[in-house]
Every structure is written in C-alpha cells, then in structure tokens.
Tab-separated table of C-alpha atoms in Angstrom:
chain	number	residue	atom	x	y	z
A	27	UNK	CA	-20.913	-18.236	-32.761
A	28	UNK	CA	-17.168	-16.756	-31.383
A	29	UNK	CA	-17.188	-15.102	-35.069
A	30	UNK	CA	-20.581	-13.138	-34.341
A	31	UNK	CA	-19.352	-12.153	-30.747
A	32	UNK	CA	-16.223	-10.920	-32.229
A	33	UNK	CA	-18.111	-8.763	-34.826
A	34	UNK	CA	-20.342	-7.784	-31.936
A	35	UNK	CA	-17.062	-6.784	-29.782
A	36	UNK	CA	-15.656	-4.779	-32.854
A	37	UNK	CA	-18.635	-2.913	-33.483
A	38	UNK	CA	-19.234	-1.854	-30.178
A	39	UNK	CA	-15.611	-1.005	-29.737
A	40	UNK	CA	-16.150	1.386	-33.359
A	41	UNK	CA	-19.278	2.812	-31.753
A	42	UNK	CA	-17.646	4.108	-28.635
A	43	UNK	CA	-14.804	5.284	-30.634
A	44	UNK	CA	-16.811	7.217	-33.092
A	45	UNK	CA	-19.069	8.673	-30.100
A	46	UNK	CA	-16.188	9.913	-28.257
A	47	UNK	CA	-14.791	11.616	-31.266
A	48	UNK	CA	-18.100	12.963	-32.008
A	49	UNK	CA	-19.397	14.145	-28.202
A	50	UNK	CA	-16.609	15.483	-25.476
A	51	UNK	CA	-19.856	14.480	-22.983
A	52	UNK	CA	-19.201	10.427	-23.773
A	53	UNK	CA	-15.320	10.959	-24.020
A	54	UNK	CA	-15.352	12.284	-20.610
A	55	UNK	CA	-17.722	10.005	-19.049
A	56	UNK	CA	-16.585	7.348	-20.290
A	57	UNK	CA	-12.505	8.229	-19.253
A	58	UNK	CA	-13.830	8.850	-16.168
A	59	UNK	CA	-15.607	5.078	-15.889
A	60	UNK	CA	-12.679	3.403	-17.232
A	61	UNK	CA	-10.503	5.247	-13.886
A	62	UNK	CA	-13.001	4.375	-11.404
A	63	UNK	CA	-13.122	0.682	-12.656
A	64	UNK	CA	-8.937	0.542	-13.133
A	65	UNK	CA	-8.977	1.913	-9.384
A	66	UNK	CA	-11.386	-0.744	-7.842
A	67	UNK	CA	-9.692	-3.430	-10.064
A	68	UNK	CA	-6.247	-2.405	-9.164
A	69	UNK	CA	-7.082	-1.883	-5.223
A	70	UNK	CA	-8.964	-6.026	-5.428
A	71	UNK	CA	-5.738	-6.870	-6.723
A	72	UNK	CA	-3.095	-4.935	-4.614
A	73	UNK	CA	-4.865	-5.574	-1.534
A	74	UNK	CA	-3.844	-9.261	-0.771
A	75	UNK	CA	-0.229	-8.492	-1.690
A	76	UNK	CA	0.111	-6.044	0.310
A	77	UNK	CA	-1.600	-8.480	3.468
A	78	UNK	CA	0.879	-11.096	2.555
A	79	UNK	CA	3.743	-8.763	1.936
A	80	UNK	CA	3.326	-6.696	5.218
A	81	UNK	CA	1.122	-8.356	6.846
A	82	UNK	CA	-2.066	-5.640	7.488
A	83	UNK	CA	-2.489	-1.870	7.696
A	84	UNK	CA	1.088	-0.121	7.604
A	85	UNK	CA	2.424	2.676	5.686
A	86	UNK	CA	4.543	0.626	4.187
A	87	UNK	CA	2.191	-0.630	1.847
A	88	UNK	CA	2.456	2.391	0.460
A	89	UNK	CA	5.559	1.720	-1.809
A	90	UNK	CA	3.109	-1.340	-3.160
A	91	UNK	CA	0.426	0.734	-3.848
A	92	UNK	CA	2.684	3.641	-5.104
A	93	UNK	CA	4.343	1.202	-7.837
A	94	UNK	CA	0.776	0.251	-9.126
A	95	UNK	CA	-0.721	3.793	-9.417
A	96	UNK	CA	2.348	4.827	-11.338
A	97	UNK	CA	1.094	2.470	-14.430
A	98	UNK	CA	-2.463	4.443	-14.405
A	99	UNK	CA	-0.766	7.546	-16.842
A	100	UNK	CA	0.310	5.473	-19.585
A	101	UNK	CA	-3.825	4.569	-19.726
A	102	UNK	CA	-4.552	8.523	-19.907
A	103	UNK	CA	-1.791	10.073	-22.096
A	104	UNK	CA	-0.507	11.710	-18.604
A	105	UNK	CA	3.178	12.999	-18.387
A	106	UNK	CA	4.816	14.325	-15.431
A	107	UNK	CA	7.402	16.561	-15.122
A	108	UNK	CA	8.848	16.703	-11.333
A	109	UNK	CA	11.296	18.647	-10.051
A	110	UNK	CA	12.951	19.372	-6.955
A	111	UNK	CA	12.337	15.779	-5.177
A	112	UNK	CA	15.373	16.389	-2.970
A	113	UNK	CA	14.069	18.483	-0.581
A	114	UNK	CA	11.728	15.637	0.952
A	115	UNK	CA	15.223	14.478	2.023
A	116	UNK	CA	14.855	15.985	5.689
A	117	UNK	CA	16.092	14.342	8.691
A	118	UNK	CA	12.563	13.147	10.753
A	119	UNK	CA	9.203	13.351	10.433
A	120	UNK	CA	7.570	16.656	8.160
A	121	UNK	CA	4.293	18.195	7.347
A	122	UNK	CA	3.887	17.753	3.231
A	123	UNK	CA	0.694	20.137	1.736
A	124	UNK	CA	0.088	19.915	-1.876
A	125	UNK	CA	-2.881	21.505	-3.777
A	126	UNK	CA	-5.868	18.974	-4.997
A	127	UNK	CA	-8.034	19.606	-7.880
A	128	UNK	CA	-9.822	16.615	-8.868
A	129	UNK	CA	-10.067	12.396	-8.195
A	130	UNK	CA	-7.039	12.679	-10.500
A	131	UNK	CA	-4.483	13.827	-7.779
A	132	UNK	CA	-4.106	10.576	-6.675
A	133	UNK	CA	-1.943	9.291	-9.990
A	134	UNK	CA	0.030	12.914	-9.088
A	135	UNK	CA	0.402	12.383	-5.197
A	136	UNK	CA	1.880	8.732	-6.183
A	137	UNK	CA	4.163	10.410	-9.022
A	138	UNK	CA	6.210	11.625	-6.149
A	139	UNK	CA	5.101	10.285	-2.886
A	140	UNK	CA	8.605	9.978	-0.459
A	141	UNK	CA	8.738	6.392	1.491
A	142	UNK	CA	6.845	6.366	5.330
A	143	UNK	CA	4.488	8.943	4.142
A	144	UNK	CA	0.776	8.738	5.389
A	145	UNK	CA	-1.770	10.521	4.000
A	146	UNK	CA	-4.849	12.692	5.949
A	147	UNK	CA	-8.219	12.039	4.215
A	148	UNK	CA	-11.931	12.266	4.780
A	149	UNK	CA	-13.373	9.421	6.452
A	150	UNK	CA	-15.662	8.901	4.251
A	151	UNK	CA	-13.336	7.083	1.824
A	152	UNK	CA	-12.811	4.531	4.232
A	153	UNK	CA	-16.580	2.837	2.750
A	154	UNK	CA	-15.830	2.848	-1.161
A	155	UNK	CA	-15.336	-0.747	-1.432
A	156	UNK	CA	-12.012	-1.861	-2.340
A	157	UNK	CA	-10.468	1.192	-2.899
A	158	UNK	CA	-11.425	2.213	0.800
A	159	UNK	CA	-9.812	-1.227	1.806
A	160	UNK	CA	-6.598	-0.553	-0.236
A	161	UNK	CA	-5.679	3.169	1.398
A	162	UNK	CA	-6.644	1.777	4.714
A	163	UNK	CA	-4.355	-1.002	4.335
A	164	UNK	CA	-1.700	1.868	3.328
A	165	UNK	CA	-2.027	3.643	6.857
A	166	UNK	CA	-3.939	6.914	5.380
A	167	UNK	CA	-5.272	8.783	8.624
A	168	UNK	CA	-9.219	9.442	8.350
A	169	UNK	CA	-10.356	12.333	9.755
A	170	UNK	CA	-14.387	13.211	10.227
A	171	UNK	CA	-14.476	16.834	8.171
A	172	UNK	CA	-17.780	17.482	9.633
A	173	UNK	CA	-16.675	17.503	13.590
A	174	UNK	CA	-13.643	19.875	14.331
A	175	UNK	CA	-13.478	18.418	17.776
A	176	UNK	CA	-13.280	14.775	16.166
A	177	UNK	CA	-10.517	15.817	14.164
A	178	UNK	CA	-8.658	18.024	16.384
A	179	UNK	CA	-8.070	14.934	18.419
A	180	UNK	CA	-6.960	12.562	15.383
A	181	UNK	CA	-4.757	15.506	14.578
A	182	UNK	CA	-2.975	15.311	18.348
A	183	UNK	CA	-2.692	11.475	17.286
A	184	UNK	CA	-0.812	12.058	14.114
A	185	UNK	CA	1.729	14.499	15.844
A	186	UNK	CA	2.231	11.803	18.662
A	187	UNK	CA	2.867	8.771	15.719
A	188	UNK	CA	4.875	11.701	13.512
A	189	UNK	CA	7.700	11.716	16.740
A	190	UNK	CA	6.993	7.704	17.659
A	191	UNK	CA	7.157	6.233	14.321
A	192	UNK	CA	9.656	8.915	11.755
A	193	UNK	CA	6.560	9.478	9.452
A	194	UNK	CA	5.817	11.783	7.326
A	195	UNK	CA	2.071	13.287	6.452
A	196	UNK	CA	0.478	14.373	3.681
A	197	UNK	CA	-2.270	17.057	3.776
A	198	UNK	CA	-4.243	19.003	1.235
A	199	UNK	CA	-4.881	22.501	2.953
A	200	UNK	CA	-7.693	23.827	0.230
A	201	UNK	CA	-9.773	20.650	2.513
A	202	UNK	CA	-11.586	19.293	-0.740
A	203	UNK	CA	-10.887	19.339	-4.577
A	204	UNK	CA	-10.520	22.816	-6.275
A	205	UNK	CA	-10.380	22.457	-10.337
A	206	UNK	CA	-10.392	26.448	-10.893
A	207	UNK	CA	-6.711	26.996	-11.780
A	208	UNK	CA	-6.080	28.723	-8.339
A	209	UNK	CA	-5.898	27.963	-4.926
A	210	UNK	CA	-9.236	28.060	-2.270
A	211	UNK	CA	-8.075	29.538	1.420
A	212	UNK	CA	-6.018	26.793	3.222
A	213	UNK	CA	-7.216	25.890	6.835
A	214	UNK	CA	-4.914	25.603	9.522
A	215	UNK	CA	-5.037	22.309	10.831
A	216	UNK	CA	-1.950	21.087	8.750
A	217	UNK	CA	0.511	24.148	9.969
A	218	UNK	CA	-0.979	23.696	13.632
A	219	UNK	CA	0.155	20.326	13.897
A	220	UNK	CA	3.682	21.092	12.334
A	221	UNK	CA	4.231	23.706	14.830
A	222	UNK	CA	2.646	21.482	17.593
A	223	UNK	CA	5.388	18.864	16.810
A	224	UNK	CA	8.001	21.120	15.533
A	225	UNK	CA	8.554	19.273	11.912
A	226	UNK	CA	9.233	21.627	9.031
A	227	UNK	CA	6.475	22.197	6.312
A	228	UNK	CA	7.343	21.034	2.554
A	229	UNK	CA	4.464	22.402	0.099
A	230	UNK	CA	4.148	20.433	-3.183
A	231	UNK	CA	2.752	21.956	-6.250
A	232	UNK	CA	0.673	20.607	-9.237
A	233	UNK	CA	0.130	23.000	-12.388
A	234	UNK	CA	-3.327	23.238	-13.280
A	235	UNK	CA	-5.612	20.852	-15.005
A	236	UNK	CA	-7.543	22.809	-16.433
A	237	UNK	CA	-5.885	22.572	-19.885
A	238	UNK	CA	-6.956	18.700	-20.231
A	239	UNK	CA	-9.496	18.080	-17.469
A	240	UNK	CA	-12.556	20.288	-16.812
A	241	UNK	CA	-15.677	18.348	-15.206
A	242	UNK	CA	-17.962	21.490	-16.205
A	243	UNK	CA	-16.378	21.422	-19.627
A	244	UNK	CA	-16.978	17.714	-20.111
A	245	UNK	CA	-12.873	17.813	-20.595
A	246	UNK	CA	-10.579	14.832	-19.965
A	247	UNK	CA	-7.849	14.639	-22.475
A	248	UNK	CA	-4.418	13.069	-22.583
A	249	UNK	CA	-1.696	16.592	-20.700
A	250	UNK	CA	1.382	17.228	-18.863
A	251	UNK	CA	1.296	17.825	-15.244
A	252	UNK	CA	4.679	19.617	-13.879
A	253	UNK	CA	4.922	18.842	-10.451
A	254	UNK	CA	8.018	21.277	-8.057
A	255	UNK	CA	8.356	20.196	-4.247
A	256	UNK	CA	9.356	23.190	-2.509
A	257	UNK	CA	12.213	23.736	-0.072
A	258	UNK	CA	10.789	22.565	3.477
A	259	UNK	CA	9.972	25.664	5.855
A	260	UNK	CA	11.044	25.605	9.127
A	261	UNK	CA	9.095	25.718	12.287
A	262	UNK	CA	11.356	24.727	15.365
A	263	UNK	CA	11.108	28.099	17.504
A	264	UNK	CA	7.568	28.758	16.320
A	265	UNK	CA	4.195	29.052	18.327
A	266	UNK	CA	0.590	28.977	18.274
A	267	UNK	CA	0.367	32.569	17.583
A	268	UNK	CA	2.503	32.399	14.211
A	269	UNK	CA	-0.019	29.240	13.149
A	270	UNK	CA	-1.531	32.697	10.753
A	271	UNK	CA	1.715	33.580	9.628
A	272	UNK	CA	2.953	30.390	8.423
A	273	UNK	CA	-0.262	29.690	6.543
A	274	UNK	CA	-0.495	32.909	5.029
A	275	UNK	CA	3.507	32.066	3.764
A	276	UNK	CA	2.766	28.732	2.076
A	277	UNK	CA	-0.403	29.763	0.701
A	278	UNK	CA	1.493	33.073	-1.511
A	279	UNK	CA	4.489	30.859	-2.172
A	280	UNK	CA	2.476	27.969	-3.028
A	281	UNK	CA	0.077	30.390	-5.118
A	282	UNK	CA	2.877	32.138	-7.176
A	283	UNK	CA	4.302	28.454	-8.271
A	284	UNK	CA	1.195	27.483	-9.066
A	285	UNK	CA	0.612	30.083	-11.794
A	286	UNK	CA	4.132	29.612	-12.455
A	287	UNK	CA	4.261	25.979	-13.584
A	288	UNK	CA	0.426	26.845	-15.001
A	289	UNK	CA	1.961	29.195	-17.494
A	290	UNK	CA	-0.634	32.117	-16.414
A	291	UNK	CA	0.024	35.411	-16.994
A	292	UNK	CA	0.936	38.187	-14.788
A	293	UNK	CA	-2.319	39.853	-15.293
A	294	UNK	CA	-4.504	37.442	-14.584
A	295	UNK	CA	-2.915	36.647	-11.075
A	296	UNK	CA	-2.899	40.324	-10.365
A	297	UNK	CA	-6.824	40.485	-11.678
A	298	UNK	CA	-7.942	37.792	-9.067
C-alpha cells in the first residue's frame, strides 16, 4: 500500500513537471499557488513567535518576520542585488517610498527593510487570514483607500507615532501594484506627511519584473531584482505649497533609476 502511494506521489510529481514545461499557463499558476500557500504557512507559523517573543502587535516583529521572508527566493530562483543600504542610516524617523509591481514586492521590501520600519497598506489586508494576522502583528498601518478623509486622519496618526516612537514608514506612492516597467503618477499623501513632520524622504527602487514575471504573459520564472536606496531628500524648511514640488522630484529621480537598473534604453524612456 505505501509502495502504490509512492508511485502515485511520483507520478503526479512527473505530471506537473512535464505540464509546466509544456504550458507557461500551469507554470505560472501553479508558482503563484505554491507563494500564496508558503505565505499563509509561514505567517501560521511566525505568528506565535512573534506573540511570545514580543508579546503582541509591535514593529518589532518585523525583524522576525523579515528573517522568514528572506528564505522565500531560494524557492523562486530570485537574486537580489542591493545597493546603497547606507543611506537609511538617518538620525530619526523618515518617509521611505519604493515602487510596487506585483504580490512579489513583499520578498523585495523584506530584502532590505531597515529595523523600526512600519509599513502603510490597504486595509483590506488586515482580513486574509493568517497573513492579515502576521503584518498586523508587525505594526503595518491600514489605511481605508476608498475614504480620503479616513485616511487623512490615520495619516496625522502616523506623523504623531513617527516623532513619539523614532519610526520609520514605508509607503508605495503609485497606491496599488503597477507591473508595466514604469512608474503610475504618485499621490501625495506620503510627501505631505514628511513635510507635515519634517522627516526627510528616502525613495527605494526595484528594476522591473517584467523580464521573469508578467501576469498577462502567464510569466513567472526564476530573475535578478537590483534593488538602489536613494540618498534621503530633505524637507526641514519645506511647506504645504512645495508638497507638488517634492513629488514631482522623487517621481523623475525615482523614474530615471528605474529604467536605469531595468536596463531600458534611452529611447524608449524618451518615447513614453
């Protein structure tokens, strides 16, 4: 009987292999199950070390979580290249913005997230089970995308606990996952606050995806992902009215290392 179940695990095992060789539809959807079920797995299992370690919801949990996530590349064929980690050394709290393509970013953000950094995400992640249980318990700030009002206020909170508690927090400007190989328009909510509490703004960039993961395309293949943090931009001095200024600043200098670390040419940035 244990001989026929191991034949009927080794077949099945040859099957999948042979149909994701043979269709880039069931390599990609099945990649993309085997990430959704390593995240709920490892968030069941992270979650009651970090209650024991720290005790509930804290950003510390963070560095728990962060060591975890880390592991997820060697499942993918992923390789990071970072550069230029030194400048999240700054004295006090700062405003971080990185660009977000995909469900992916999260192996990236944890490549090179600095200690007592929280996170600003859509509330809605809060209900996805254990994974929603695991990035509360890491102290990620939920925000409701659909009421400005709503979110202006959490906003006011976060600059309030930036100055209180020394944190850092990381936004994603675009405001929702952009796999195109450029950047969407960046709202403004992440270079109000920084100006409303006077912290300068680091912008973190991820080369494009595109190369190995392409949800129209049906593409998820082992890549490299170069990663370059950005010297931090300074805001002390600034007001409401250069809230335009600064965003239109990151966004180009963000932009042109984008394309840079994507390897696209000249033309096709000057085309677009």
């Amino acid at each position: 009987m244990e001989l026929g179940w191991l034949l009927w695990g080794a077949a099945v095992l040859l099957l999948l292999h042979f149909l994701m060789e043979l269709s880039p539809a069931v390599n990609f959807a099945l990649r993309i199950g085997f990430y959704c079920l390593l995240c709920v797995l490892a968030s069941a299992l992270t979650a009651p070390v970090c209650l024991l370690v720290n005790g509930g919801r804290t950003v510390k949990n963070m560095r728990i979580i962060k060591n975890v996530v880390k592991t997820f590349k060697y499942f993918f064929g992923l390789k990071f290249e970072v550069k230029g980690l030194e400048n999240f050394e700054v004295e006090g709290p700062a405003i971080i913005v990185s660009n977000h393509q995909s469900i992916l970013d999260m192996m990236g953000l944890m490549e090179v997230l600095p200690d007592n950094c929280a996170q600003v995400a859509k509330k809605e992640l809060m209900y996805t089970g254990t994974v929603g249980l695991i990035i509360y318990l890491g102290g990620v700030i939920f925000i409701n995308r659909k009421s400005t009002s709503s979110a202006k206020i959490v906003m006011a909170e976060v600059a309030k606990t930036m100055a209180a508690e020394n944190v850092k927090v990381w936004v994603y400007p675009e405001g929702t996952r952009n796999c195109t190989g450029d950047f969407l328009p960046f709202k403004k909510g992440a270079f109000h606050l920084a100006i409303q509490a006077q912290v300068p703004v680091i912008p973190v960039v991820y080369s494009s995806f595109t190369a190995f993961y392409n949800p129209k395309k049906k593409l998820f293949t082992s890549g490299k992902i170069k990663v370059e943090v950005l010297p931090p931009i300074e805001t002390k001095g600034l007001t409401a009215d250069d809230v335009s200024d600064l965003t239109d600043r990151c966004f180009h200098t963000m932009r042109e290392t984008l394309f840079k670390l994507s390897g696209r040419p000249k033309e096709a940035k000057d085309s677009s």
